[in-house]
Coordinates of N, CA and C in Angstrom, one line a residue:
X1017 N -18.6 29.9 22.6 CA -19.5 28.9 23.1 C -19.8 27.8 22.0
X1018 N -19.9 28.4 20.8 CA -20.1 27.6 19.5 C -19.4 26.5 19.6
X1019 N -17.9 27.6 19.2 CA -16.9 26.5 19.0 C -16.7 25.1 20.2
X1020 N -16.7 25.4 21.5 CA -16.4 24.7 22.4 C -17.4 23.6 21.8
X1021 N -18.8 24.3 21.9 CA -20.2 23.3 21.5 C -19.5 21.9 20.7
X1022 N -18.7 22.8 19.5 CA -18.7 22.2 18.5 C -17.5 21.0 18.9
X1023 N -16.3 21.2 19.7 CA -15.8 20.7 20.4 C -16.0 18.9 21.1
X1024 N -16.7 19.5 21.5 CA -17.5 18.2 23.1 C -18.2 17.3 21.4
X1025 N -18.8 18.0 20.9 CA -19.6 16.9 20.2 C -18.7 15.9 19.6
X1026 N -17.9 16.5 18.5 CA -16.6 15.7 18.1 C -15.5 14.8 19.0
X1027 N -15.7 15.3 20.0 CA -14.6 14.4 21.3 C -15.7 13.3 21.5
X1028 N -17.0 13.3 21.6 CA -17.9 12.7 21.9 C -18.3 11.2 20.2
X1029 N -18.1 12.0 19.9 CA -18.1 11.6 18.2 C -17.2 10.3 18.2
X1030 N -16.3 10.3 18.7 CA -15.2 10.3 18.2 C -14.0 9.2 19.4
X1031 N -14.9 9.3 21.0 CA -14.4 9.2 21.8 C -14.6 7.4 22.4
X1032 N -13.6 6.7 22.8 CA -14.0 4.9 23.1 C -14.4 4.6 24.3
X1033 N -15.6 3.8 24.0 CA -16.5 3.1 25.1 C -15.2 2.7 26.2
X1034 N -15.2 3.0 27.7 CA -14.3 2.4 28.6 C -13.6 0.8 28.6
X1035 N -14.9 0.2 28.1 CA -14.7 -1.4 27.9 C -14.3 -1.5 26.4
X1036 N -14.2 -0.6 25.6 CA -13.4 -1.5 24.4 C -11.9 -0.3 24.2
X1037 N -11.2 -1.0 23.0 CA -10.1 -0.9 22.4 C -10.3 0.0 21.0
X1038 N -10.0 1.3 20.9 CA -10.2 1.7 20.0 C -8.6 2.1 18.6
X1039 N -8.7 1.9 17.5 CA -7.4 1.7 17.1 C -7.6 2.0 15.6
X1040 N -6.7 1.7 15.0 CA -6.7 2.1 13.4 C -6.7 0.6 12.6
X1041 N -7.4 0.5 11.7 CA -7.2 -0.6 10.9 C -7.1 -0.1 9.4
X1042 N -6.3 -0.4 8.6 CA -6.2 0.1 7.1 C -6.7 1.6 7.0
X1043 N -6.4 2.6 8.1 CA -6.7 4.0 8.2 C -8.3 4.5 8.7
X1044 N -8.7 3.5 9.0 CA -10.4 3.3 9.2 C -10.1 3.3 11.1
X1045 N -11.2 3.7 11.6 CA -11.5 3.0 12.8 C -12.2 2.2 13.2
X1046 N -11.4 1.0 14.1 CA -11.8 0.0 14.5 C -12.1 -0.1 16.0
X1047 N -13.2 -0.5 16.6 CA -13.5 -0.7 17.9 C -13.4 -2.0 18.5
X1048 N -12.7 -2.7 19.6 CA -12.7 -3.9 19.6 C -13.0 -4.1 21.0
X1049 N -13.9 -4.5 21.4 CA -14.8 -5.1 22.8 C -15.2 -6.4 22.7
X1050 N -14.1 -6.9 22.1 CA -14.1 -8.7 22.3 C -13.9 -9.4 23.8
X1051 N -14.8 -9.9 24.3 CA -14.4 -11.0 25.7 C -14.5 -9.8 26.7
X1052 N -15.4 -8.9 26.8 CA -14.8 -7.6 27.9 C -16.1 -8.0 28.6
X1053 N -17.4 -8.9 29.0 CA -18.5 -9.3 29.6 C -19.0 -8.5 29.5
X1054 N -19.5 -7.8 28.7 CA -20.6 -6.9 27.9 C -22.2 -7.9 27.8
X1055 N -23.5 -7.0 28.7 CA -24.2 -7.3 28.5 C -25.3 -6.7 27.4
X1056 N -24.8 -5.8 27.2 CA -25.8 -5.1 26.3 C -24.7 -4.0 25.6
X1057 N -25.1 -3.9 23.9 CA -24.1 -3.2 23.3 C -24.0 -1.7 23.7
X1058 N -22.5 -1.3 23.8 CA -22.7 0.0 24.4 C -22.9 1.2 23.5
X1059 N -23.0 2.3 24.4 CA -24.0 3.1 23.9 C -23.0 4.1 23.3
X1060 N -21.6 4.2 24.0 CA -20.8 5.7 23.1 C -19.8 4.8 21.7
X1061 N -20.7 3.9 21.1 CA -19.6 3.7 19.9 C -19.0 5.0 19.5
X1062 N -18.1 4.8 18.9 CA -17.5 6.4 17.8 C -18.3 5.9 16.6
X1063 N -19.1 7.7 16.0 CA -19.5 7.3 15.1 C -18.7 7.7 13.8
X1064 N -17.7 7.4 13.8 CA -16.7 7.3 13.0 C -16.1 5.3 12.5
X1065 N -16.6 4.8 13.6 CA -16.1 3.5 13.4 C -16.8 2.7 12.1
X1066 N -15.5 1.8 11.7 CA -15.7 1.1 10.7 C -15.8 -0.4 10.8
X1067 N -15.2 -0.7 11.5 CA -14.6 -2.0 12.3 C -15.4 -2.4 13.5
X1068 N -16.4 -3.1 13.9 CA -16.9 -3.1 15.7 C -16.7 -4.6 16.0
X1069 N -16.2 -5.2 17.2 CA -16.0 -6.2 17.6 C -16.6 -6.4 18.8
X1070 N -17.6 -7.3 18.6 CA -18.5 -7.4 20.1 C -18.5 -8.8 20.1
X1071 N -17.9 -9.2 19.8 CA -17.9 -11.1 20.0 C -17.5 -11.4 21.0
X1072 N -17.8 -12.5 21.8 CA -17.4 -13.5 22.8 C -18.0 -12.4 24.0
X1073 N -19.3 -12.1 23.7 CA -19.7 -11.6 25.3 C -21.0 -12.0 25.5
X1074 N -21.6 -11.4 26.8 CA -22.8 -12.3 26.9 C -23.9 -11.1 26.7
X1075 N -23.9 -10.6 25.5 CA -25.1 -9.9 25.0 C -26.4 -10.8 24.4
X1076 N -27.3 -10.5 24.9 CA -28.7 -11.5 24.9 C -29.4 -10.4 23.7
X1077 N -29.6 -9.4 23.2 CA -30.5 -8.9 22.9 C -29.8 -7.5 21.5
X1078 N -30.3 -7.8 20.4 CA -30.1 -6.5 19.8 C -31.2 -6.0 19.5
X1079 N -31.7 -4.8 20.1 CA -32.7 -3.8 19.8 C -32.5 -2.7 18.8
X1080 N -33.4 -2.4 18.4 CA -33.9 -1.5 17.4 C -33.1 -0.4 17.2
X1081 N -32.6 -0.3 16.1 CA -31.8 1.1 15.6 C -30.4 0.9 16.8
X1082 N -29.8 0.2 17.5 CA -28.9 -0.2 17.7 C -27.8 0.5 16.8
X1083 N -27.6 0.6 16.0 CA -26.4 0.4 15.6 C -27.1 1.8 14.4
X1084 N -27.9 2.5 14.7 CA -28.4 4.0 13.9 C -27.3 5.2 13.5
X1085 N -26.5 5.0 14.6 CA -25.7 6.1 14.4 C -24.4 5.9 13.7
X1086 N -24.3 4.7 13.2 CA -23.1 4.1 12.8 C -23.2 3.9 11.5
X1087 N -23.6 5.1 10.4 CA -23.0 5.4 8.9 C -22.2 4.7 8.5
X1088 N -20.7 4.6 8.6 CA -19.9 4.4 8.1 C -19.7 2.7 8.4
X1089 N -20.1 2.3 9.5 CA -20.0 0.8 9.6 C -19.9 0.2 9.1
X1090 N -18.8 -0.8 8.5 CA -18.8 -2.2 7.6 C -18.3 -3.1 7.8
X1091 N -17.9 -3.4 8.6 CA -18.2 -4.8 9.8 C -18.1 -5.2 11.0
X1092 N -19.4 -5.8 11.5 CA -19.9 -6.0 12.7 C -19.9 -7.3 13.0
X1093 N -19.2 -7.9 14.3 CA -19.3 -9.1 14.5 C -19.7 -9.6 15.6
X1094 N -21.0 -10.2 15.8 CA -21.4 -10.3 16.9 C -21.7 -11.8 17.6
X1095 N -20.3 -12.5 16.9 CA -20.2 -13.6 17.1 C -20.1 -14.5 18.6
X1096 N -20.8 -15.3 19.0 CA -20.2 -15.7 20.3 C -20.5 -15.2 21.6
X1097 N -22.2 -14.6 21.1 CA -22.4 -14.2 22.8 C -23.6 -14.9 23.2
X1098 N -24.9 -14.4 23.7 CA -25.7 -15.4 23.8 C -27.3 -14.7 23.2
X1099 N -27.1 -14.0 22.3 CA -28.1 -13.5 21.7 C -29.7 -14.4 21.3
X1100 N -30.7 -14.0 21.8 CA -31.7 -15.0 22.1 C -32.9 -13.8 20.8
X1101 N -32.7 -12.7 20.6 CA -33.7 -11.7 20.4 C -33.1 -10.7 19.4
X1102 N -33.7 -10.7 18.3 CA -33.1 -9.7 17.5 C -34.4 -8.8 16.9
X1103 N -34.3 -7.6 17.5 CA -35.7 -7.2 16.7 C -35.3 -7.0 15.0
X1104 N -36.4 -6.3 14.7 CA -37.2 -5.9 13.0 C -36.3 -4.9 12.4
X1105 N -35.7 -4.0 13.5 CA -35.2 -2.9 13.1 C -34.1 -2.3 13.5
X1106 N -33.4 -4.3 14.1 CA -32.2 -3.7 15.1 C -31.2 -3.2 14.0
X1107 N -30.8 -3.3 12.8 CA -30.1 -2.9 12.0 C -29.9 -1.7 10.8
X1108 N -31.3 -0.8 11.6 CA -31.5 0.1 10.4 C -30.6 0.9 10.7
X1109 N -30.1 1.7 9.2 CA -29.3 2.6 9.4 C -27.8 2.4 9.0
X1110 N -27.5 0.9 9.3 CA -26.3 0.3 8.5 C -26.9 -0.2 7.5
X1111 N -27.2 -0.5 6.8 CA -27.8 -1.2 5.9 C -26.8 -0.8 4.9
X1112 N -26.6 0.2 4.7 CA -26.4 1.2 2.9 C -24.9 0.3 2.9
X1113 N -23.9 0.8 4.2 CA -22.3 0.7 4.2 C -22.2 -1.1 4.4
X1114 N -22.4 -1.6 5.2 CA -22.2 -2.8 6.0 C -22.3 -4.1 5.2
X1115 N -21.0 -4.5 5.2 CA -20.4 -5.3 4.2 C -20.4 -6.7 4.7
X1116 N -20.3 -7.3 6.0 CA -19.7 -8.3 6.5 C -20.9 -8.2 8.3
X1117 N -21.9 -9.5 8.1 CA -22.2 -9.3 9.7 C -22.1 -11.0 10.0
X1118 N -22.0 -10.7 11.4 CA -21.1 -12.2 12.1 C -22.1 -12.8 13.5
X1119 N -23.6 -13.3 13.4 CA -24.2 -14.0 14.3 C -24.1 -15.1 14.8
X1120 N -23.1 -15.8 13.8 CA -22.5 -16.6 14.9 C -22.5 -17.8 16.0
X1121 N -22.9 -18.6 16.6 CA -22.7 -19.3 17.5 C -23.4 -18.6 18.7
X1122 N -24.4 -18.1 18.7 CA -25.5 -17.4 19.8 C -26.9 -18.7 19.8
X1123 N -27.9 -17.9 20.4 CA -28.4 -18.4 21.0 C -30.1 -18.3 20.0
X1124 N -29.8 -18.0 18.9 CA -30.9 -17.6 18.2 C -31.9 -18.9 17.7
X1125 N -33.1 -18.2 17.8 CA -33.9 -19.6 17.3 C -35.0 -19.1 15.6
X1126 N -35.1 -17.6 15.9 CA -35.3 -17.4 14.8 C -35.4 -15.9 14.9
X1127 N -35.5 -14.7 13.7 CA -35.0 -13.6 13.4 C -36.3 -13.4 12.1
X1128 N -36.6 -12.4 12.4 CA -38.0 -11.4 11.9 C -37.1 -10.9 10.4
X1129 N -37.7 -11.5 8.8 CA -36.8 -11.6 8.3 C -36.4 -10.3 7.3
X1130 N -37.3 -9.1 8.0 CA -37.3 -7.9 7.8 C -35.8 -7.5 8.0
X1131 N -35.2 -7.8 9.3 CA -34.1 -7.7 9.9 C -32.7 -8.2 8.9
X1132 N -32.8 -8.9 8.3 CA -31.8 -9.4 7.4 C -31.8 -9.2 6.4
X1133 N -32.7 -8.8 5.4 CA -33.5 -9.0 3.7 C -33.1 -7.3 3.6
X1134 N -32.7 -6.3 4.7 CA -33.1 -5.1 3.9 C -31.0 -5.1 4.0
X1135 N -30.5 -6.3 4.6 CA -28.9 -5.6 4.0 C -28.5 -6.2 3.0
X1136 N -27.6 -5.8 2.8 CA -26.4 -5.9 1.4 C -25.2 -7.0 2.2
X1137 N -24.9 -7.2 3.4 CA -24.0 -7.8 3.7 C -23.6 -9.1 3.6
X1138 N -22.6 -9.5 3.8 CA -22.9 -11.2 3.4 C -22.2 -11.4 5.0
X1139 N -23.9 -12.7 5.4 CA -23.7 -12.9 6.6 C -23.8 -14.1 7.0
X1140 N -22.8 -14.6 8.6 CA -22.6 -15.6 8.7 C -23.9 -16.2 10.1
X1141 N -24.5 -17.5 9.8 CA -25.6 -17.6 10.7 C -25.3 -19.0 11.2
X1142 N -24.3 -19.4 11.3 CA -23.9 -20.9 11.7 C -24.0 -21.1 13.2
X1143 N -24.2 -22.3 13.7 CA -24.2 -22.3 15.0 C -24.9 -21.8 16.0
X1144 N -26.0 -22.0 16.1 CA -28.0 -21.3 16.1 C -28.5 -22.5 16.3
X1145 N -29.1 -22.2 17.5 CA -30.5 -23.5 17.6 C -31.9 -22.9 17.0
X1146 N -31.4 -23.2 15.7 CA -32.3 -22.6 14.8 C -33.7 -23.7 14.2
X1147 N -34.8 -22.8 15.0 CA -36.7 -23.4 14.3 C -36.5 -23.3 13.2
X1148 N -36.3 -24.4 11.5 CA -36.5 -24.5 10.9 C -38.1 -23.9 10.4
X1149 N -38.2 -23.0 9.7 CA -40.1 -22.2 9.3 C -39.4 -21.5 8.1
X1150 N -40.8 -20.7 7.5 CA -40.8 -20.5 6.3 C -39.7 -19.1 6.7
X1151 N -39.9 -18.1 7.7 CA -39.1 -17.0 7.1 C -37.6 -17.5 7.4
X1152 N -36.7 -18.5 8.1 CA -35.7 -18.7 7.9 C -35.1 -19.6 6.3
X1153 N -36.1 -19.9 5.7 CA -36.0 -20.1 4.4 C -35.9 -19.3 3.4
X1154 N -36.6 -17.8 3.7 CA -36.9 -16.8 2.7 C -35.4 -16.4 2.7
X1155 N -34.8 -16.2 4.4 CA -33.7 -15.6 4.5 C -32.3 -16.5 4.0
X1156 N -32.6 -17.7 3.3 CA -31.6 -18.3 3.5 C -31.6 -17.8 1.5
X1157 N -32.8 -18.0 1.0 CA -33.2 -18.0 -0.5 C -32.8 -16.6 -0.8
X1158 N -32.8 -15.4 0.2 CA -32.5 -14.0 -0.3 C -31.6 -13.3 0.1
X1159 N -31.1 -14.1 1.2 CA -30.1 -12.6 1.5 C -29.0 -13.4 1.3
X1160 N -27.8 -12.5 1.2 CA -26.3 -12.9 1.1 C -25.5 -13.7 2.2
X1161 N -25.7 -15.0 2.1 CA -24.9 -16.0 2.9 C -23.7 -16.2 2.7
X1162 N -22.8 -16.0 3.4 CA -21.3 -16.7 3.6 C -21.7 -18.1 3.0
X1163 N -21.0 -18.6 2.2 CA -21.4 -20.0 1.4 C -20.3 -20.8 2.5
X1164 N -19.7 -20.2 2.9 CA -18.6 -21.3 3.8 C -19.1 -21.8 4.8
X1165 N -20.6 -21.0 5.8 CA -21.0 -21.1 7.0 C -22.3 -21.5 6.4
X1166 N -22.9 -21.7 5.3 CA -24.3 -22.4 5.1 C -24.7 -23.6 5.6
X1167 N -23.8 -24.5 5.3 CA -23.9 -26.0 5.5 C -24.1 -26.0 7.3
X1168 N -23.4 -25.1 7.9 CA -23.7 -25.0 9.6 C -24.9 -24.6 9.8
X1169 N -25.8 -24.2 9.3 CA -27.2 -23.9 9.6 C -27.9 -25.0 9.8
X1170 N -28.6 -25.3 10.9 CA -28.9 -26.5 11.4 C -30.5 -26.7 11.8
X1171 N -31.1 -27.4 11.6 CA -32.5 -27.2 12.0 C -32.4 -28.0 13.5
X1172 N -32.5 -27.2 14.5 CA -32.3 -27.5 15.9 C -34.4 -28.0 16.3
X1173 N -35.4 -27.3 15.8 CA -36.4 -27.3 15.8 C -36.7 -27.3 14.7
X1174 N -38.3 -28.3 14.5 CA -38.6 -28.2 12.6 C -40.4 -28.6 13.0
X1175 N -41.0 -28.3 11.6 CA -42.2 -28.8 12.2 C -42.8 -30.6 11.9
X1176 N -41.8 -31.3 11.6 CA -41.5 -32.5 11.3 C -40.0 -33.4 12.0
X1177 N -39.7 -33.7 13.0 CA -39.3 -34.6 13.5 C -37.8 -34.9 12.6
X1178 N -38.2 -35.6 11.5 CA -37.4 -36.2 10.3 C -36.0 -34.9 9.8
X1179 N -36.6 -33.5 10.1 CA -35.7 -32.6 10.2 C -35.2 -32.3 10.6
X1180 N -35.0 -32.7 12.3 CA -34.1 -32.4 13.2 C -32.7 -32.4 13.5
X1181 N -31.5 -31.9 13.1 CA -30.7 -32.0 13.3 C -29.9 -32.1 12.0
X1182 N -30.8 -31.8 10.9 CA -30.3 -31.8 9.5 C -30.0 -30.8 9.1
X1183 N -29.0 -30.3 8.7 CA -28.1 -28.6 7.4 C -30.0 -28.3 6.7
X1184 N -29.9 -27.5 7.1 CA -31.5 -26.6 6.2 C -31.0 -26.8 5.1
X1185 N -30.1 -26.5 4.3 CA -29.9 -26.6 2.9 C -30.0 -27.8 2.2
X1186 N -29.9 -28.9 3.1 CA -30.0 -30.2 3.1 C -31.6 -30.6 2.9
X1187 N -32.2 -29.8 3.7 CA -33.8 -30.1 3.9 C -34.6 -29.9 2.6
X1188 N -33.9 -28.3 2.0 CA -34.8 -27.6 1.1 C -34.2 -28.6 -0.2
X1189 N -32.8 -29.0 0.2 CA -32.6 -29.6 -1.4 C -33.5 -31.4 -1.6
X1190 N -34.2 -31.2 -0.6 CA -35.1 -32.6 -0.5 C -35.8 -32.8 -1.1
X1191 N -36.2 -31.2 -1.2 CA -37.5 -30.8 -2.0 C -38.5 -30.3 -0.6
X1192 N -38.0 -30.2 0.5 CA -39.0 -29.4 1.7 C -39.3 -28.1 1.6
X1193 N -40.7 -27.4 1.5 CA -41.1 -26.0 1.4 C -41.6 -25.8 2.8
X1194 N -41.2 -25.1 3.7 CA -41.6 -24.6 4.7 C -42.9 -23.7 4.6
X1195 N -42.2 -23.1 3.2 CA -43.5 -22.1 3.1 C -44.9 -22.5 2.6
X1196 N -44.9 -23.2 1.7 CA -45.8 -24.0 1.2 C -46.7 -24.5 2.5
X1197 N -45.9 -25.3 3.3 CA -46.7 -25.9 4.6 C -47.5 -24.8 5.5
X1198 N -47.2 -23.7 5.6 CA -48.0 -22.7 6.2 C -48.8 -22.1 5.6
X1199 N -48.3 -22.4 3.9 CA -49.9 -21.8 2.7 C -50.8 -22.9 3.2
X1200 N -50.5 -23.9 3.1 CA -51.0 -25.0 3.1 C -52.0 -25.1 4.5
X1201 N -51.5 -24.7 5.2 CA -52.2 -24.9 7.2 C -53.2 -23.4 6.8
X1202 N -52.9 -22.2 6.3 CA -53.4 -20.9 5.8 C -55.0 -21.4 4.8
X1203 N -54.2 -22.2 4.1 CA -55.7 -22.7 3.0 C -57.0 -23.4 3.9
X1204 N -56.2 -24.4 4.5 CA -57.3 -25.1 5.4 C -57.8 -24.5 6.1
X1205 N -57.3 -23.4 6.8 CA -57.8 -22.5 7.8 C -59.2 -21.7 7.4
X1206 N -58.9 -21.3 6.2 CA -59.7 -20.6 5.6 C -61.0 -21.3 5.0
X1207 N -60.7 -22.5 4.4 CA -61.5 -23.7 4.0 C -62.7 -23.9 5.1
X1208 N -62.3 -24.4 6.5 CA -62.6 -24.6 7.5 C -63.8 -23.6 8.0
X1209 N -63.0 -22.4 7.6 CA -63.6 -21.1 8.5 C -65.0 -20.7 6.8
X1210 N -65.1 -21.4 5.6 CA -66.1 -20.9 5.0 C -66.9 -21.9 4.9
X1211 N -66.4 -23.1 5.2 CA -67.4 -24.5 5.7 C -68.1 -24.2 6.5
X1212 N -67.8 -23.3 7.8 CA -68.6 -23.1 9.2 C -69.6 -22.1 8.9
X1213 N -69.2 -21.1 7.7 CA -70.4 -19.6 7.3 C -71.2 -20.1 6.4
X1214 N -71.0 -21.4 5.8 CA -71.6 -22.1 4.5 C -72.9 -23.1 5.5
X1215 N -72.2 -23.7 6.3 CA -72.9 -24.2 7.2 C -74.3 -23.8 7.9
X1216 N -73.7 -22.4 7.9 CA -74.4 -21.7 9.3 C -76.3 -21.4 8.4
X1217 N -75.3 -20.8 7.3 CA -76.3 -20.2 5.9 C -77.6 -21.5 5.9
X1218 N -76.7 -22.5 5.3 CA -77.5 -24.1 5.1 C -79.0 -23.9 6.4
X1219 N -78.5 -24.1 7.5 CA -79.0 -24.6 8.6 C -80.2 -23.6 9.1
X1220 N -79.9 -22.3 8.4 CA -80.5 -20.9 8.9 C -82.1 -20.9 7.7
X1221 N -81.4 -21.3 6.6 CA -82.4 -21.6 5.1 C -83.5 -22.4 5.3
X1222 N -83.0 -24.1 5.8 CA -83.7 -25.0 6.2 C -84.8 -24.7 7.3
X1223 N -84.2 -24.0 8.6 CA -85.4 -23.5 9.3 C -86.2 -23.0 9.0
X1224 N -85.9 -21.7 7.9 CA -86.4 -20.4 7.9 C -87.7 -21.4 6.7
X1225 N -87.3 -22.4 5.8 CA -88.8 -23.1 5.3 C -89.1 -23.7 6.2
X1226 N -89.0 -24.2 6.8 CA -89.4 -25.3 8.2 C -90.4 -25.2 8.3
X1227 N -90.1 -23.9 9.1 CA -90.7 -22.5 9.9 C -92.1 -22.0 9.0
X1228 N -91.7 -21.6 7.3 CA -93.2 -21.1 6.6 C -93.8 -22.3 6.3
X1229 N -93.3 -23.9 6.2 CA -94.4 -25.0 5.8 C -94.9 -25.2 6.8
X1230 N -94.4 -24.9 8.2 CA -95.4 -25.5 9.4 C -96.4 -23.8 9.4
X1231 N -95.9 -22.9 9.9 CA -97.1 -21.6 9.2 C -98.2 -21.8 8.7
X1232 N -97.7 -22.4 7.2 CA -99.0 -22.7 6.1 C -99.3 -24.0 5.8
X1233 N -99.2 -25.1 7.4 CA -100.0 -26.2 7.4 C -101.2 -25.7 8.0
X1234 N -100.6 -25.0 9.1 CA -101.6 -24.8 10.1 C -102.7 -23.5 9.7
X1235 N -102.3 -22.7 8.8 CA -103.6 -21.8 8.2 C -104.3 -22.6 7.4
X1236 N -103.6 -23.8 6.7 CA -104.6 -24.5 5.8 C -105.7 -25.2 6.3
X1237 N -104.9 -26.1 7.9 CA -106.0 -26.6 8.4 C -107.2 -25.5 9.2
X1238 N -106.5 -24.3 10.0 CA -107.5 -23.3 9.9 C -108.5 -23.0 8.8
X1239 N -108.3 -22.8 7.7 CA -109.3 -22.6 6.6 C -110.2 -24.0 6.8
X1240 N -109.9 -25.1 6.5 CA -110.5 -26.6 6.3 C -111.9 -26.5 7.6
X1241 N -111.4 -25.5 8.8 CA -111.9 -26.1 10.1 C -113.6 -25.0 10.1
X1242 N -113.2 -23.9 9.0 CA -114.1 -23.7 9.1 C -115.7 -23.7 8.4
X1243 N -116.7 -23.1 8.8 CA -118.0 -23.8 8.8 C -117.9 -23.6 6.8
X1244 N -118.4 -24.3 6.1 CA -118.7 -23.9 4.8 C -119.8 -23.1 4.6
X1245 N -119.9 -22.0 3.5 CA -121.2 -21.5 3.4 C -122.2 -21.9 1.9
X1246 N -122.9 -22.3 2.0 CA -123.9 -22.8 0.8 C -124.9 -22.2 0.5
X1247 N -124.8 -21.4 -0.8 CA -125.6 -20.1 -1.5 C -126.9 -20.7 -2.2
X1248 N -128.3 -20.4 -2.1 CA -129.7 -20.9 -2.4 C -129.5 -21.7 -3.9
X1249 N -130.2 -22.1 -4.4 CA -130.4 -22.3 -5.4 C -131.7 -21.3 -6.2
X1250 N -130.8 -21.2 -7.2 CA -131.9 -19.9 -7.9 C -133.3 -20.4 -8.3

């Protein structure tokens, strides 16, 4: 029963999603589910694969640990579908192996930059109706860019008008800090919010004498009001 056990798991290991093409590339295995209208990545990859090809489908979403069981992974291309949503932790797990990732011409506007900063890969992000903000800057300043596909990075949304439709790299070599502008909106925030406790203090002080001079007008004129007493002469 072991053995059989042991069996099923390895055929299961080892076995190709209905919708893709499973094959050999330079003695590695390659999975290829290009253009097969895949809405969501499927679930029996082989975890033996080296090679995954999910491009040209209409996958909207990579969730979390997606791609967990896939050790050996070193390139993923998930170019050309309509990806709107990528979580924090869709890629844990490849990180260590995964050489090459391919996002491509989707639908992205922006990407939690946890998600990208913890690989090693060099990755392509061209062709994105991409919100120009500070963490797509961190990601552009830290992680490994395909230098061929940088210049396609496009500020589709920005928080200035004048950057619309300009290469990000273009923007930052202007001398634009994205980040700075959110220290900057963060400072005032804060400014703002100890003006209002600074304020409150001020206004609370002033009563609270207000309050004891009018007190000790009115005991003084109490004292004044009453009768005087005048002691004999010796």
């Amino acid at each position: 029963q072991a053995f059989a056990c042991l069996l099923l798991c390895l055929s299961r290991g080892s076995s190709c999603p209905p919708s893709c093409q499973c094959t050999e590339r330079a003695g590695a295995k390659a999975v290829l589910c290009s253009a097969r209208h895949l809405e969501e990545i499927p679930k029996d990859i082989p975890r033996d694969a080296v090679f995954l090809k999910l491009d040209a489908n209409s996958i909207t979403r990579i969730p979390s640990n997606a791609f967990r069981h896939l050790a050996h992974l070193e390139e993923l291309d998930l170019s050309r579908n309509a990806i709107e949503k990528i979580d924090g932790a869709a890629f844990k797990g490849v990180a260590a192996a995964l050489r090459t990732l391919d996002l491509s011409s989707n639908r992205i506007r922006s990407i939690p930059k946890e998600a990208l900063l913890m690989l090693n890969a060099k990755l392509r992000l061209a062709n994105n109706p991409w919100h120009c903000e500070c963490a797509l800057q961190e990601v552009l300043w830290e992680a490994r860019l395909d230098p061929d596909s940088v210049q396609d990075i496009t500020c589709h949304t920005a928080p200035r008008d004048e950057y619309v439709g300009k290469p990000l790299l273009q923007v930052l070599d202007a001398g634009v800090n994205f980040c700075s502008v959110r220290q900057r909106t963060t400072d005032v925030a804060m400014f703002v919010t100890m003006f209002g406790w600074f304020a409150m203090v001020i206004t609370y002080v002033v009563c609270y004498v207000r309050h004891n001079r009018e007190d000790t007008r009115k005991h003084v004129e109490y004292l004044r009001s009453l009768p005087s007493t005048q002691h004999p002469a010796e």
